[in-house]
Coordinates of C-alpha atoms in Angstrom, one line a residue:
X6 CA -103.4 151.3 152.0
X7 CA -102.3 152.4 148.5
X8 CA -100.4 149.2 147.7
X9 CA -103.5 147.1 148.4
X10 CA -105.7 149.2 146.1
X11 CA -103.2 148.8 143.3
X12 CA -103.1 145.0 143.9
X13 CA -106.9 144.8 143.8
X14 CA -107.1 146.8 140.6
X15 CA -104.6 144.5 139.0
X16 CA -103.4 144.8 135.4
X17 CA -106.4 146.9 134.3
X18 CA -106.0 149.7 136.8
X19 CA -106.0 152.3 134.0
X20 CA -109.3 151.2 132.7
X21 CA -110.8 151.1 136.2
X22 CA -109.5 154.6 136.9
X23 CA -111.0 156.0 133.7
X24 CA -114.4 154.7 134.6
X25 CA -114.0 156.0 138.2
X26 CA -113.3 159.5 136.8
X27 CA -116.3 159.3 134.5
X28 CA -118.6 158.3 137.4
X29 CA -117.2 161.2 139.5
X30 CA -118.0 163.6 136.7
X31 CA -121.6 162.3 136.5
X32 CA -122.3 162.0 140.2
X33 CA -125.7 163.7 139.8
X34 CA -127.0 160.5 138.2
X35 CA -126.9 158.9 141.6
X36 CA -129.9 160.9 142.7
X37 CA -131.7 160.9 139.4
X38 CA -133.9 157.9 140.2
X39 CA -135.2 159.7 143.3
X40 CA -135.7 163.1 141.7
X41 CA -137.0 162.5 138.1
X42 CA -140.0 160.9 136.5
X43 CA -139.3 157.4 135.1
X44 CA -139.2 158.7 131.6
X45 CA -136.8 161.5 132.5
X46 CA -134.6 159.1 134.5
X47 CA -134.4 156.8 131.5
X48 CA -133.4 159.6 129.2
X49 CA -130.8 160.8 131.7
X50 CA -129.3 157.4 131.9
X51 CA -129.1 157.2 128.1
X52 CA -127.5 160.7 127.9
X53 CA -124.8 159.6 130.4
X54 CA -124.2 156.3 128.5
X55 CA -123.8 158.2 125.3
X56 CA -121.3 160.5 127.0
X57 CA -119.1 157.7 128.3
X58 CA -119.4 156.1 124.9
X59 CA -118.1 159.3 123.2
X60 CA -115.1 159.1 125.7
X61 CA -114.3 155.7 124.4
X62 CA -114.9 153.6 127.5
X63 CA -117.4 151.2 126.1
X64 CA -115.5 150.5 122.9
X65 CA -112.4 149.2 124.7
X66 CA -113.1 145.5 124.2
X67 CA -114.0 145.6 120.5
X68 CA -111.7 145.0 117.5
X69 CA -109.6 148.0 116.5
X70 CA -110.9 147.9 112.9
X71 CA -114.3 148.8 114.1
X72 CA -113.3 151.6 116.4
X73 CA -112.4 149.6 119.5
X74 CA -109.2 149.1 121.4
X75 CA -108.9 145.3 121.4
X76 CA -108.6 145.3 125.2
X77 CA -111.1 142.8 126.4
X78 CA -109.8 142.5 129.9
X79 CA -109.9 146.3 130.3
X80 CA -113.4 146.4 129.0
X81 CA -114.6 143.8 131.5
X82 CA -112.8 145.6 134.4
X83 CA -114.3 148.9 133.3
X84 CA -117.8 147.4 133.1
X85 CA -117.5 146.0 136.6
X86 CA -116.3 149.4 137.9
X87 CA -119.5 151.0 136.5
X88 CA -121.3 149.2 139.4
X89 CA -119.7 151.8 141.7
X90 CA -122.2 154.3 140.3
X91 CA -125.8 154.2 139.1
X92 CA -126.7 150.6 138.3
X93 CA -129.2 151.5 135.7
X94 CA -126.3 153.0 133.7
X95 CA -124.3 149.8 134.1
X96 CA -127.2 147.6 133.0
X97 CA -128.1 149.8 130.0
X98 CA -124.5 149.8 128.9
X99 CA -124.4 146.0 129.4
X100 CA -127.4 145.5 127.2
X101 CA -126.1 147.8 124.4
X102 CA -122.4 146.8 124.4
X103 CA -122.2 143.4 126.1
X104 CA -125.3 141.8 124.7
X105 CA -126.5 143.5 121.5
X106 CA -123.1 144.5 120.1
X107 CA -121.6 141.3 121.6
X108 CA -124.2 139.2 119.7
X109 CA -123.2 140.9 116.5
X110 CA -119.5 140.4 117.2
X111 CA -119.6 136.8 118.3
X112 CA -122.5 135.3 116.3
X113 CA -122.2 137.4 113.1
X114 CA -119.6 137.4 110.3
X115 CA -117.7 140.2 108.5
X116 CA -120.8 141.3 106.7
X117 CA -122.6 142.0 109.9
X118 CA -119.5 143.5 111.5
X119 CA -119.0 145.9 108.6
X120 CA -122.7 147.0 108.5
X121 CA -123.6 147.3 112.1
X122 CA -120.7 146.9 114.6
X123 CA -119.2 150.4 114.5
X124 CA -122.6 152.0 114.8
X125 CA -123.5 149.7 117.8
X126 CA -120.3 150.3 119.7
X127 CA -120.4 154.1 119.1
X128 CA -124.0 154.2 120.3
X129 CA -125.6 155.4 117.1
X130 CA -127.5 152.1 116.7
X131 CA -129.3 151.3 120.0
X132 CA -130.2 147.7 120.3
X133 CA -131.9 145.0 122.4
X134 CA -131.1 141.4 123.2
X135 CA -134.4 139.6 122.7
X136 CA -133.9 136.2 124.1
X137 CA -136.2 135.7 127.2
X138 CA -139.8 134.8 126.6
X139 CA -142.8 135.0 129.0
X140 CA -143.4 131.3 129.0
X141 CA -139.9 129.8 128.9
X142 CA -137.5 131.7 131.2
X143 CA -134.2 130.0 131.4
X144 CA -135.1 127.2 129.0
X145 CA -133.7 129.0 125.9
X146 CA -133.7 125.8 123.8
X147 CA -137.6 125.7 124.0
X148 CA -138.2 129.3 122.8
X149 CA -141.4 129.7 120.9
X150 CA -140.6 132.6 118.5
X151 CA -140.1 131.4 115.0
X152 CA -138.0 132.6 112.0
X153 CA -139.3 130.8 108.9
X154 CA -137.4 131.1 105.7
X155 CA -139.3 132.1 102.5
X156 CA -137.2 131.2 99.5
X157 CA -139.5 133.1 97.1
X158 CA -138.5 136.4 98.6
X159 CA -135.2 135.3 100.3
X160 CA -136.6 136.5 103.6
X161 CA -137.1 135.2 107.1
X162 CA -140.5 135.7 108.7
X163 CA -140.3 136.5 112.4
X164 CA -143.4 135.5 114.3
X165 CA -144.7 135.2 117.9
X166 CA -147.1 132.3 117.6
X167 CA -148.5 132.3 121.2
X168 CA -148.7 134.7 124.2
X169 CA -146.1 132.5 125.9
X170 CA -143.6 133.3 123.1
X171 CA -143.7 137.1 123.7
X172 CA -140.3 138.5 124.3
X173 CA -140.3 139.8 127.9
X174 CA -138.1 141.9 130.2
X175 CA -136.1 143.1 127.2
X176 CA -133.8 146.0 128.1
X177 CA -133.9 149.0 125.7
X178 CA -137.2 147.7 124.2
X179 CA -139.7 150.1 125.8
X180 CA -138.1 153.4 124.7
X181 CA -134.7 153.6 123.1
X182 CA -133.9 150.4 121.1
X183 CA -134.2 150.5 117.3
X184 CA -133.0 146.9 116.5
X185 CA -133.2 143.6 118.3
X186 CA -131.0 140.6 118.3
X187 CA -133.9 138.1 118.3
X188 CA -133.4 134.5 119.3
X189 CA -135.9 132.3 117.5
X190 CA -136.5 128.7 116.2
X191 CA -135.1 128.6 112.7
X192 CA -137.5 126.9 110.3
X193 CA -136.1 126.1 106.8
X194 CA -137.9 123.9 104.3
X195 CA -140.4 122.8 106.9
X196 CA -137.6 121.6 109.2
X197 CA -136.8 123.2 112.5
X198 CA -133.0 123.6 113.2
X199 CA -133.2 125.0 116.7
X200 CA -132.6 128.4 118.2
X201 CA -130.6 131.0 116.1
X202 CA -130.2 134.7 116.3
X203 CA -131.3 137.3 113.7
X204 CA -131.1 141.1 113.6
X205 CA -134.6 142.6 113.4
X206 CA -135.4 146.3 113.2
X207 CA -138.1 147.3 115.7
X208 CA -138.4 151.1 115.5
X209 CA -137.9 153.9 113.1
X210 CA -135.3 156.6 113.7
X211 CA -138.2 158.7 115.1
X212 CA -139.0 156.1 117.7
X213 CA -142.2 154.6 116.2
X214 CA -142.7 150.8 116.1
X215 CA -142.2 149.3 112.7
X216 CA -145.1 147.4 111.0
X217 CA -145.8 144.1 112.6
X218 CA -143.9 144.9 115.8
X219 CA -145.8 145.6 119.0
X220 CA -143.8 147.2 121.8
X221 CA -145.0 147.7 125.3
X222 CA -143.5 148.8 128.6
X223 CA -142.8 146.5 131.6
X224 CA -143.6 149.5 133.8
X225 CA -142.2 150.3 137.2
X226 CA -139.9 147.6 138.6
X227 CA -138.4 146.9 142.1
X228 CA -135.3 148.7 140.9
X229 CA -133.3 149.6 137.8
X230 CA -136.0 152.0 136.7
X231 CA -133.5 153.9 134.5
X232 CA -133.5 150.9 132.2
X233 CA -136.5 150.8 129.7
X234 CA -137.4 147.1 129.9
X235 CA -140.2 146.2 127.5
X236 CA -142.0 143.4 125.7
X237 CA -141.9 142.6 122.0
X238 CA -144.5 140.7 119.9
X239 CA -143.8 140.0 116.2
X240 CA -146.6 139.5 113.6
X241 CA -145.1 138.0 110.4
X242 CA -142.3 140.5 110.3
X243 CA -140.0 140.0 107.3
X244 CA -136.2 140.6 107.3
X245 CA -133.7 139.8 104.6
X246 CA -131.8 136.5 104.6
X247 CA -128.7 138.3 105.6
X248 CA -130.3 139.2 108.9
X249 CA -129.3 135.8 110.2
X250 CA -126.2 136.0 112.3
X251 CA -124.5 133.1 110.5
X252 CA -121.2 132.4 112.1
X253 CA -122.3 128.9 113.1
X254 CA -125.0 128.1 110.5
X255 CA -125.9 129.4 107.1
X256 CA -129.0 129.5 104.9
X257 CA -128.4 130.0 101.1
X258 CA -130.8 131.8 98.7
X259 CA -132.4 128.5 97.7
X260 CA -133.1 127.6 101.3
X261 CA -130.4 125.1 102.0
X262 CA -129.3 125.0 105.7
X263 CA -125.7 124.2 106.5
X264 CA -123.5 124.2 109.6
X265 CA -120.0 123.0 110.4
X266 CA -121.4 121.8 113.7
X267 CA -123.7 118.8 112.8
X268 CA -125.0 118.0 116.3
X269 CA -127.9 120.5 117.0
X270 CA -127.4 120.4 120.8
X271 CA -123.6 121.1 120.4
X272 CA -124.4 123.9 117.9
X273 CA -126.9 125.5 120.3
X274 CA -124.5 125.4 123.3
X275 CA -121.6 126.6 121.2
X276 CA -123.7 129.7 120.2
X277 CA -124.8 130.4 123.7
X278 CA -121.2 129.8 125.0
X279 CA -119.9 132.7 123.0
X280 CA -122.4 135.0 125.0
X281 CA -121.0 134.0 128.4
X282 CA -119.5 137.5 128.7
X283 CA -122.8 138.8 130.1
X284 CA -122.7 136.3 133.0
X285 CA -119.1 137.2 133.7
X286 CA -120.0 140.8 133.8
X287 CA -123.0 140.5 136.1
X288 CA -121.1 138.5 138.6
X289 CA -118.3 141.2 138.7
X290 CA -120.8 144.0 139.0
X291 CA -122.6 142.3 141.9
X292 CA -119.3 141.9 143.8
X293 CA -118.5 145.6 143.2
X294 CA -122.0 146.6 144.4
X295 CA -121.1 144.7 147.6
X296 CA -118.0 146.8 148.0
X297 CA -120.1 150.0 147.8
X298 CA -122.4 148.8 150.6
X299 CA -119.6 147.6 152.8
X300 CA -117.7 150.9 152.4
X301 CA -120.8 152.8 153.6
X302 CA -121.6 150.4 156.4
X303 CA -118.1 150.0 157.8
X304 CA -117.4 153.7 157.7
X305 CA -120.7 154.3 159.5
X306 CA -119.9 151.7 162.1
X307 CA -116.4 153.3 162.6
X308 CA -117.9 156.6 163.6
X309 CA -121.4 155.9 165.0
X310 CA -121.5 155.4 168.8
X311 CA -124.1 153.7 170.9
X312 CA -124.3 152.4 174.5
X313 CA -121.1 151.8 176.4
X314 CA -119.8 150.2 179.6
X315 CA -122.2 150.3 182.5
X316 CA -121.6 153.4 184.6
X317 CA -119.6 155.1 181.9
X318 CA -120.7 158.2 180.0
X319 CA -118.6 157.2 177.0
X320 CA -120.4 155.3 174.2
X321 CA -118.7 152.6 172.2
X322 CA -118.2 152.6 168.4
X323 CA -120.5 150.2 166.7
X324 CA -117.5 148.4 165.0
X325 CA -116.0 147.7 168.4
X326 CA -118.9 145.4 169.3
X327 CA -118.1 141.8 168.6
X328 CA -121.5 141.1 167.1
X329 CA -121.2 144.1 164.7
X330 CA -117.8 142.7 163.6
X331 CA -119.4 139.3 163.1
X332 CA -122.1 140.9 160.9
X333 CA -119.8 142.9 158.6
X334 CA -116.2 141.6 158.6
X335 CA -116.8 138.0 157.3
X336 CA -118.8 139.6 154.5
X337 CA -115.8 141.9 153.9
X338 CA -113.5 138.9 153.7
X339 CA -115.9 137.1 151.4
X340 CA -116.0 140.2 149.1
X341 CA -112.2 140.0 148.8
X342 CA -112.4 136.3 148.1
X343 CA -115.0 136.8 145.3
X344 CA -113.0 139.8 143.9
X345 CA -110.0 137.5 143.3
X346 CA -112.2 134.6 142.0
X347 CA -113.7 137.1 139.6
X348 CA -110.3 138.4 138.5
X349 CA -109.2 134.8 137.8
X350 CA -112.4 134.2 135.8
X351 CA -111.8 137.3 133.7
X352 CA -108.2 136.2 133.0
X353 CA -109.5 132.8 131.7
X354 CA -112.2 134.6 129.6
X355 CA -109.7 136.9 128.0
X356 CA -107.3 134.1 127.3
X357 CA -110.0 132.1 125.5
X358 CA -111.9 135.0 123.8
X359 CA -109.3 137.7 123.4
X360 CA -107.8 136.2 120.2
X361 CA -109.6 134.4 117.4
X362 CA -112.1 132.8 119.7
X363 CA -112.5 129.6 121.7
X364 CA -110.6 126.7 120.2
X365 CA -111.1 123.9 122.7
X366 CA -114.6 122.6 123.7
X367 CA -113.4 121.4 127.1
X368 CA -112.0 124.8 127.9
X369 CA -115.2 126.5 126.9
X370 CA -117.3 124.2 129.0
X371 CA -115.0 124.8 132.0
X372 CA -115.2 128.6 131.5
X373 CA -119.0 128.4 131.3
X374 CA -119.2 126.5 134.5
X375 CA -116.8 128.8 136.3
X376 CA -118.7 131.8 135.1
X377 CA -122.0 130.3 136.1
X378 CA -120.8 129.4 139.6
X379 CA -119.0 132.7 140.2
X380 CA -122.1 134.7 139.0
X381 CA -124.4 132.7 141.4
X382 CA -122.2 133.1 144.5
X383 CA -121.4 136.7 143.6
X384 CA -125.0 137.8 143.2
X385 CA -126.3 135.9 146.2
X386 CA -123.4 137.5 148.2
X387 CA -124.5 141.0 147.0
X388 CA -128.1 140.4 148.2
X389 CA -126.9 139.1 151.6
X390 CA -124.3 141.8 152.0
X391 CA -126.4 144.8 151.1
X392 CA -129.3 143.6 153.4
X393 CA -126.9 143.1 156.3
X394 CA -125.3 146.5 155.7
X395 CA -128.7 148.1 155.7
X396 CA -129.6 146.4 159.0
X397 CA -126.2 147.3 160.5
X398 CA -126.9 151.0 159.8
X399 CA -130.2 151.0 161.5
X400 CA -132.7 153.7 160.6
X401 CA -130.1 155.7 158.8
X402 CA -129.6 152.7 156.4
X403 CA -133.3 152.9 155.6
X404 CA -133.1 156.5 154.3
X405 CA -132.9 156.7 150.6
X406 CA -130.3 159.5 150.8
X407 CA -127.8 156.9 152.2
X408 CA -128.0 154.7 149.0
X409 CA -128.4 151.3 150.6
X410 CA -132.1 151.1 149.7
X411 CA -131.3 151.8 146.1
X412 CA -128.4 149.3 146.0
X413 CA -130.7 146.7 147.5
X414 CA -133.5 147.3 144.9
X415 CA -131.2 147.6 141.9
X416 CA -129.2 144.4 142.6
X417 CA -132.0 142.2 143.6
X418 CA -132.7 141.0 140.0
X419 CA -129.0 140.0 139.6
X420 CA -129.8 136.7 141.2
X421 CA -132.1 135.8 138.4
X422 CA -131.0 137.5 135.2
X423 CA -128.2 136.1 133.0
X424 CA -129.4 132.8 134.4
X425 CA -131.3 132.0 137.6
X426 CA -128.7 131.1 140.2
X427 CA -130.2 127.8 141.1
X428 CA -130.2 126.7 137.5
X429 CA -126.6 127.9 137.1
X430 CA -125.5 125.8 140.0
X431 CA -127.2 122.9 138.5
X432 CA -125.2 123.6 135.3
X433 CA -122.0 123.6 137.4
X434 CA -122.9 120.2 139.0
X435 CA -123.9 118.6 135.7
X436 CA -120.5 119.5 134.3
X437 CA -118.8 118.0 137.4
X438 CA -120.8 114.8 137.0
X439 CA -119.9 114.6 133.3
X440 CA -116.2 114.9 134.2
X441 CA -116.7 112.4 137.0
X442 CA -118.2 109.9 134.6
X443 CA -115.5 110.5 132.0
X444 CA -112.7 110.1 134.5
X445 CA -114.2 106.9 135.8
X446 CA -114.5 105.6 132.3
X447 CA -110.8 106.1 131.6
X448 CA -109.8 103.9 134.5
X449 CA -108.5 100.4 133.6
X450 CA -110.1 97.4 135.4
X451 CA -107.6 97.6 138.3
X452 CA -108.1 101.3 138.7
X453 CA -111.9 100.8 138.7
X454 CA -111.6 98.2 141.4
X455 CA -109.4 100.4 143.5
X456 CA -111.9 103.3 143.1
X457 CA -114.9 101.2 144.1
X458 CA -112.9 99.8 147.0
X459 CA -112.0 103.3 148.2
X460 CA -115.6 104.3 147.9
X461 CA -116.7 101.3 150.0
X462 CA -114.1 102.1 152.7
X463 CA -115.3 105.7 152.7
X464 CA -118.9 104.7 153.3
X465 CA -117.9 102.2 155.9
X466 CA -115.8 104.7 157.8
X467 CA -118.7 107.2 157.7
X468 CA -121.1 104.6 159.1
X469 CA -118.9 103.9 162.1
X470 CA -117.5 106.1 164.8
X471 CA -114.0 105.8 163.4
X472 CA -113.7 109.2 161.9
X473 CA -115.2 111.0 164.9
X474 CA -112.7 109.0 167.0
X475 CA -109.8 110.2 164.8
X476 CA -111.0 113.8 165.2
X477 CA -111.2 113.5 169.0
X478 CA -107.7 112.1 169.1
X479 CA -106.4 115.1 167.1
X480 CA -108.0 117.3 169.7
X481 CA -106.4 115.6 172.8
X482 CA -103.1 114.7 171.1
X483 CA -102.0 117.8 169.3
X484 CA -99.1 117.7 166.9
X485 CA -95.9 119.7 167.4
X486 CA -97.3 122.9 165.8
X487 CA -100.5 122.7 167.8
X488 CA -98.5 122.4 171.0
X489 CA -97.0 125.8 170.5
X490 CA -100.2 127.4 169.2
X491 CA -103.5 125.5 169.7
X492 CA -105.0 127.3 166.7
X493 CA -102.1 126.8 164.4
X494 CA -103.7 123.8 162.6
X495 CA -106.8 125.8 162.0
X496 CA -105.0 128.5 160.2
X497 CA -103.2 126.0 158.0
X498 CA -103.9 126.6 154.3
X499 CA -103.8 122.9 153.6
X500 CA -106.4 122.3 156.3
X501 CA -108.8 124.7 154.7
X502 CA -108.3 123.3 151.3
X503 CA -108.6 119.8 152.5
X504 CA -111.9 120.4 154.3
X505 CA -113.4 122.2 151.3
X506 CA -112.2 119.7 148.8
X507 CA -113.5 116.8 151.0
X508 CA -116.9 118.3 151.1
X509 CA -117.0 118.9 147.4
X510 CA -115.8 115.4 146.4
X511 CA -117.9 113.6 149.0
X512 CA -121.1 115.4 147.8
X513 CA -120.3 114.7 144.2
X514 CA -119.6 111.0 144.8
X515 CA -122.9 110.8 146.8
X516 CA -124.9 112.4 144.0
X517 CA -123.3 110.0 141.4
X518 CA -124.1 107.0 143.6
X519 CA -127.8 108.1 144.0
X520 CA -128.2 108.8 140.3
X521 CA -126.6 105.5 139.3
X522 CA -128.7 103.6 141.8
X523 CA -131.9 105.1 140.5
X524 CA -131.1 104.4 136.9
X525 CA -130.1 100.8 137.8
X526 CA -133.5 100.4 139.5
X527 CA -135.3 101.4 136.3
X528 CA -136.6 104.7 137.5
X529 CA -137.2 107.4 134.8
X530 CA -134.0 109.5 134.3
X531 CA -135.8 112.8 134.8
X532 CA -137.5 111.5 138.0
X533 CA -134.1 110.3 139.3
X534 CA -132.5 113.6 138.7
X535 CA -135.5 115.5 140.2
X536 CA -135.3 113.5 143.4
X537 CA -131.6 114.4 143.7
X538 CA -131.9 118.0 142.6
X539 CA -131.2 119.6 146.0
X540 CA -128.2 117.3 146.4
X541 CA -127.0 118.2 142.9
X542 CA -127.2 121.9 143.6
X543 CA -125.5 121.6 147.0
X544 CA -122.6 119.7 145.3
X545 CA -122.3 122.5 142.7
X546 CA -122.2 125.2 145.4
X547 CA -119.6 123.2 147.4
X548 CA -117.4 123.1 144.3
X549 CA -117.7 126.9 143.7
X550 CA -117.0 127.6 147.4
X551 CA -113.7 125.6 147.1
X552 CA -112.8 127.4 143.8
X553 CA -113.4 130.8 145.4
X554 CA -111.3 130.0 148.5
X555 CA -108.4 128.7 146.4
X556 CA -108.5 131.8 144.1
X557 CA -108.2 133.9 147.3
X558 CA -105.3 131.8 148.5
X559 CA -103.5 132.1 145.2
X560 CA -103.9 135.9 145.3
X561 CA -102.5 135.9 148.9
X562 CA -99.5 133.8 147.8
X563 CA -98.8 136.1 144.9
X564 CA -99.1 139.4 146.9
X565 CA -95.9 141.4 147.6
X566 CA -94.4 141.3 151.0
X567 CA -95.5 143.9 153.5
X568 CA -98.7 145.2 155.2
X569 CA -101.0 144.4 152.3
X570 CA -99.9 140.8 152.4
X571 CA -100.5 140.6 156.1
X572 CA -104.0 142.0 155.8
X573 CA -104.8 139.7 152.9
X574 CA -103.7 136.6 154.9
X575 CA -105.9 137.6 157.8
X576 CA -108.8 138.1 155.5
X577 CA -108.2 134.8 153.8
X578 CA -108.1 132.9 157.1
X579 CA -111.3 134.6 158.2
X580 CA -113.0 133.7 154.9
X581 CA -111.9 130.1 154.9
X582 CA -112.9 129.5 158.5
X583 CA -116.2 131.2 158.2
X584 CA -116.9 129.0 155.1
X585 CA -116.2 125.9 157.1
X586 CA -118.0 127.2 160.1
X587 CA -121.2 127.8 158.0
X588 CA -121.2 124.0 157.2
X589 CA -120.1 122.7 160.6
X590 CA -123.2 120.6 161.0
X591 CA -122.4 118.8 157.8
X592 CA -118.8 118.3 158.8
X593 CA -119.9 116.9 162.2
X594 CA -122.4 114.6 160.5
X595 CA -119.7 113.2 158.3
X596 CA -117.1 112.9 161.0
X597 CA -114.8 115.6 159.8
X598 CA -115.2 117.9 162.8
X599 CA -115.5 117.1 166.5
X600 CA -117.5 119.3 168.8
X601 CA -114.4 120.7 170.4
X602 CA -112.8 121.5 167.0
X603 CA -116.0 123.2 165.8
X604 CA -116.0 125.4 168.9
X605 CA -112.3 126.2 168.3
X606 CA -113.2 127.4 164.8
X607 CA -115.9 129.7 166.1
X608 CA -113.5 131.1 168.7
X609 CA -110.8 131.7 166.1
X610 CA -113.3 133.4 163.8
X611 CA -114.1 135.8 166.6
X612 CA -110.5 136.4 167.2
X613 CA -109.8 137.1 163.6
X614 CA -112.7 139.6 163.5
X615 CA -110.9 141.5 166.3
X616 CA -107.6 141.3 164.3
X617 CA -109.2 142.7 161.2
X618 CA -111.2 145.4 162.9
X619 CA -108.4 148.1 163.3
X620 CA -107.8 147.9 159.5
X621 CA -111.5 147.7 158.4
X622 CA -111.6 151.3 157.2
X623 CA -108.4 150.9 155.2
X624 CA -109.7 147.6 153.7
X625 CA -112.8 149.2 152.3
X626 CA -110.9 152.3 151.2
X627 CA -108.7 150.0 149.1
X628 CA -111.8 149.2 146.9
X629 CA -111.4 152.7 145.4
X630 CA -115.2 153.5 145.3
X631 CA -115.6 157.1 144.0
X632 CA -116.4 159.5 146.7
X633 CA -119.9 160.5 145.6
X634 CA -121.1 156.9 145.7
X635 CA -120.2 156.5 149.4
X636 CA -120.0 160.0 150.8
X637 CA -123.6 159.7 152.0
X638 CA -124.9 161.9 154.8
X639 CA -124.7 159.3 157.5
X640 CA -120.9 158.8 157.0
X641 CA -119.9 162.4 156.3
X642 CA -119.6 164.3 159.6
X643 CA -122.0 167.2 159.8
X644 CA -121.0 170.7 160.9
X645 CA -122.8 170.1 164.3
X646 CA -120.5 167.2 165.3

């Protein structure tokens, strides 16, 4: 299905194809983690990264004046495509180019760009992104590392004051990194100005730790053992004043701190917001890893036979079994949905960051929330999908040679790095609640009264049998479209959107009411929020589910006429209905589904699985995963077959 592959690749097809070619040329890396020692594997990953760097892939997103190509969208698309190969390579490249070089680009000024950026993007200066600490995890604002300015020498003194402030899990720190972008509390004139980033050398060119820097290895991990994660402790390490990446705040020689952003919280979130690229990239990589697993599992299911009709000597293909379709095909549909949601996210990111930087705070907050939500759902989806693909391939899926075990181990950490997913959904929900409060505040007295009245009616309807009665009436008195096709209403785009939007808005309104009631009752604000946290996160997830479904629908509506459009529409319907089906208990509780309609949705999902089944092989082929990544022994016919 050539047209579908081109549509999936989108405007950055050339960048994706270049990376595919590079992965194919380095196919031997796929087995390196199983065949080499950990040290040898890490060095092999570095060698391949330097090779693709020399070919120009990694510089694509950087400014032309520093050796880049100024193609941020192509850079992100290429990075996602790296997930079709060895994931240690993708993560190491992400640390070097997305995080380390990205910090220099986005947080530094021309002085830093001129001195470091070209060496970083050409791989001569290998770096780390030293943010995470042992004792603080996702709470970056509470980091313990300090950077104290000494005006007598015009230097910052970098120090790890407690064991909890040790930099931990830092990629490139254990073996290859020579410099670190260190996030630390900036102390000037005895006053702490919050977390800022400084460039701190950590190794000599010969690989020896510099004085005052203690480096250690995190050792073997569940996966990604080609990445040299390490720990860093600083003991009164001095760096020049110019080491401060000072785009958003400056310290002059006399020790005067200045910033155009006066509010320290806003300054902190502005600095972190410029680094959202890592979150965007991890989500896209997880979605692509799902494509690899599904390609393997669906190809296997389309050739592996087992059992058959009683009395028959013929065995049936696994993919012909309804339960096997149920295991894999909704995940395939969801992968397509997330692919298009990711493409939409990248488009927004490029629009905001592809020029001179973000201009509008509201747009930046919206992007951060969208990136957080897509990353959370994309990485959870990868974990679920790869596990299900492993199970669907039985014992063969458990063999290392068939790659699913490596995929499972290497992607597991995606759910917690670049932000723990639960924390990210909380961020999404907090943004929604802020918008909710602002929108309510803009209403005039009459508008407020109408809003409150509508909420009261909504609660009253929910507490009676009225809504359930309405749903039952819809079941027994079909409209004109339903009379011709009992399932027509269930495949209506407006029905899907309405159901998902109702769940999101209802949950958000419920959270807002609970929070307001708790505050009005005089309960401590933190305790109120803590009591509602599960509700808050569920509302955030409901929002992202709706955004993903609508991104998929928009992609279907924009697709060219023909077979690809037909296949996409079938997948969209399957995804939307499975999303509703997964929450059918909630919809029934809230009067939005009758028992009969819930059963009809399940029946239609089964039917759509059967519709998609004949094209399943073509649908995974359209992902364009390079052959070596998916031509594993269990899907390549042996000479004995």
